[in-house]
Short mmCIF file of C-alpha atoms in Angstrom, two decimals:
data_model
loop_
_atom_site.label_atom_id
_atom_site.label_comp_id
_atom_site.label_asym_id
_atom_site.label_seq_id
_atom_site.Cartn_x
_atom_site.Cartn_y
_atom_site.Cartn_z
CA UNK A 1272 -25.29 -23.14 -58.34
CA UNK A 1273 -22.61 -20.23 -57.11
CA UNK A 1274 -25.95 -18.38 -56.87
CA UNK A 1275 -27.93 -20.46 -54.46
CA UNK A 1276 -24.33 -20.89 -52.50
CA UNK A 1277 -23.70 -17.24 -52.76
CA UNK A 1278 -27.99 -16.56 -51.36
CA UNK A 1279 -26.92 -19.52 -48.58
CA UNK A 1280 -24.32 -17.64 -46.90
CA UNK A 1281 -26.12 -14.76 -46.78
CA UNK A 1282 -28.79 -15.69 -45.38
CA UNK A 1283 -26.63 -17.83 -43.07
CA UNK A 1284 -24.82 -14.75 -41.89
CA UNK A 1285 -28.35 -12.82 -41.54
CA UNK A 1286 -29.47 -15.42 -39.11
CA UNK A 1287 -26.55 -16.23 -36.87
CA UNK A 1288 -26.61 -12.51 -36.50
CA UNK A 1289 -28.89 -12.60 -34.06
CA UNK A 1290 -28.22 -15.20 -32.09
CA UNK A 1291 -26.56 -14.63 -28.81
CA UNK A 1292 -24.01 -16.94 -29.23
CA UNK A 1293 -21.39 -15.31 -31.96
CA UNK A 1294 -19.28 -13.03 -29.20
CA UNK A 1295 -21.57 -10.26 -29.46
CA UNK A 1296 -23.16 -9.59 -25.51
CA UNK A 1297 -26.86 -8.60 -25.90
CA UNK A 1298 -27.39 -8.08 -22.54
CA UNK A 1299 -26.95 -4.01 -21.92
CA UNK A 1300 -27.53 -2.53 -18.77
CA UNK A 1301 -30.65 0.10 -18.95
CA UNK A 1302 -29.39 3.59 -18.52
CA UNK A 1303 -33.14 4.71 -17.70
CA UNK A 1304 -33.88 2.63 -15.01
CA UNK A 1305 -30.49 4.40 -12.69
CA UNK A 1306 -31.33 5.31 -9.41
CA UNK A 1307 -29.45 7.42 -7.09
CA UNK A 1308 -28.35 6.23 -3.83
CA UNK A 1309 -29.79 7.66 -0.42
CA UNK A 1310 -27.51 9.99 1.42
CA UNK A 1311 -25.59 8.63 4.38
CA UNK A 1312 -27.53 9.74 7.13
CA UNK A 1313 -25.89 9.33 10.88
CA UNK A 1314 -28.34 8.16 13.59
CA UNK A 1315 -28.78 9.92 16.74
CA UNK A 1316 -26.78 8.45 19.35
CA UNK A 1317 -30.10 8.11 22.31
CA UNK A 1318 -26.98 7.04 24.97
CA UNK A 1319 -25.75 10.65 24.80
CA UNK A 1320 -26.42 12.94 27.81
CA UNK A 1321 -26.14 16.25 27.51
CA UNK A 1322 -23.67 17.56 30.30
CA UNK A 1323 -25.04 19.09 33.49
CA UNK A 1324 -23.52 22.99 33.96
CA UNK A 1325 -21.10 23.40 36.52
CA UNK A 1326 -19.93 19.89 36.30
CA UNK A 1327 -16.55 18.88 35.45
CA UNK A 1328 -15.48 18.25 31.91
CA UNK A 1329 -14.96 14.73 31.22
CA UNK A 1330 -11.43 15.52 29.53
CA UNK A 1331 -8.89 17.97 30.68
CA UNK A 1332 -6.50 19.70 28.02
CA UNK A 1333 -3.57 17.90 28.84
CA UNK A 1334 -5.44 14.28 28.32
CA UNK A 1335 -6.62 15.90 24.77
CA UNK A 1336 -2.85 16.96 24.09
CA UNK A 1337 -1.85 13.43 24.57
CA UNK A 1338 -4.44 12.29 22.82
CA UNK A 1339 -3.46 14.37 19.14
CA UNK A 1340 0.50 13.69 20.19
CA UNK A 1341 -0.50 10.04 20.28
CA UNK A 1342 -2.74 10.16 17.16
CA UNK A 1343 -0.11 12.41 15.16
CA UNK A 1344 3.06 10.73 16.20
CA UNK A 1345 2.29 7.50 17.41
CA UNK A 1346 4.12 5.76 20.53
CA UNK A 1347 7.14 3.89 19.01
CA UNK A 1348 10.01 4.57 21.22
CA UNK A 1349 12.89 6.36 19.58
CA UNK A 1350 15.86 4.74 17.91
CA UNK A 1351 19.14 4.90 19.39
CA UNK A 1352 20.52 6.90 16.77
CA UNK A 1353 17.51 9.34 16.91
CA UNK A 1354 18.16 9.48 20.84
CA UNK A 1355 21.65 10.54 20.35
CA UNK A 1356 21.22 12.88 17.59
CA UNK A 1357 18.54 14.72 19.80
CA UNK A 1358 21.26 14.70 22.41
CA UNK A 1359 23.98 15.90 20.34
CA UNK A 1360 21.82 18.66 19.45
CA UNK A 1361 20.95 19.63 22.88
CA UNK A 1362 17.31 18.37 23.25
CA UNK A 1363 17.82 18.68 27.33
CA UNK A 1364 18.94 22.30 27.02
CA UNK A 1365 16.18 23.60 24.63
CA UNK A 1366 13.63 26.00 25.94
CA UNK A 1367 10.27 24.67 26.04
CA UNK A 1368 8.39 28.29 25.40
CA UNK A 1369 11.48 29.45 22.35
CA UNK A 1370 7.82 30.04 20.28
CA UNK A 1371 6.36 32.35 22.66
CA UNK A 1372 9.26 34.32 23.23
CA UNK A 1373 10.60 34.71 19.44
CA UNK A 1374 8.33 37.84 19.08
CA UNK A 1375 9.25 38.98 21.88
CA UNK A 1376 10.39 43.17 21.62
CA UNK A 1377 13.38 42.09 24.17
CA UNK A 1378 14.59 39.19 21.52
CA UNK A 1379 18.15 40.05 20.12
CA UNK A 1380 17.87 39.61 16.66
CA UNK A 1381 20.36 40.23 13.92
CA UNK A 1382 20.07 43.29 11.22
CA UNK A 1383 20.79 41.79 7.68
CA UNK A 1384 21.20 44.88 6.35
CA UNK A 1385 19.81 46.58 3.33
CA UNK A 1386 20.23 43.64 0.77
CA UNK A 1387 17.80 41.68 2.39
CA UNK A 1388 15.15 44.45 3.17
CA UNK A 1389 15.13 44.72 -0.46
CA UNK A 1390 14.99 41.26 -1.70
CA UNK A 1391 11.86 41.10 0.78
CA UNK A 1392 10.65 44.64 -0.45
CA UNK A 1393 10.94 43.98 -4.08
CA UNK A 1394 7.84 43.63 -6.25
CA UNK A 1395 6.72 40.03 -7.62
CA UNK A 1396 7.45 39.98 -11.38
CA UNK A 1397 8.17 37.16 -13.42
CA UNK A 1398 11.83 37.68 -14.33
CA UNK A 1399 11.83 39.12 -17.49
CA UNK A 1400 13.97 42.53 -16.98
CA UNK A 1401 16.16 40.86 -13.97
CA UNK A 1402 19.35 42.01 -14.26
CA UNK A 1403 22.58 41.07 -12.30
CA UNK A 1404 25.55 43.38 -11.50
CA UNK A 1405 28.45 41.82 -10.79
CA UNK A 1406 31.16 43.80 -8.61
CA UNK A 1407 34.85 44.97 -11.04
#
């Protein structure tokens, strides 16, 4: 009898193992059958003219300055507290060209001496035989 029990659950086990049903997801996606996906192709725009020569340009600079000041910074007006610190720091006095004139051989600069031409001078390494000297 513990025999034909014993042969029963086998067999039991054998055939619920195929069945769909016990948890186990048959249902497998075929790796073979993939297929890659078109490029993204733009279509010509057919409303486009191409511009006549000689004519004027549709934007000017300043409109395209605007235009990346706008896109970059957006157009939220600026805190009181930003206001004032701008103020404080003398936003009305500041020089509109300072960049263009920086390089400029009639710039006064100041001459930081010898320590800092060779910091700037010194070759890259990566620390090991630093040494510091400290003044008696």
């Amino acid at each position: 009898m513990r025999k034909f029990v014993g042969a029963a659950l086998a067999a039991s086990a054998v055939l619920l193992a195929g069945c769909a049903s016990n948890g186990l997801n048959r249902d497998r996606p075929d790796e073979f059958a993939v297929a890659r996906q078109p490029s993204l192709i733009i279509p010509p725009d057919f409303a486009l003219v191409p511009p006549t020569p000689g004519a004027a340009r549709v934007q000017s600079a300043g409109a395209a300055q605007a235009q990346t000041l706008e896109a970059l910074f957006g157009s939220a007006p600026r805190s009181a507290s930003e206001t004032a610190a701008l103020q404080a720091a003398g936003e009305d006095s500041a020089d509109a060209g300072i960049r263009s004139s920086v390089g400029d051989p009639q710039t006064n600069v100041v001459d930081k001496g010898q320590t800092t031409r060779d910091i700037i001078a010194a070759p890259e390494g990566d620390g090991q035989d630093a040494r510091a000297n400290a003044p008696k």
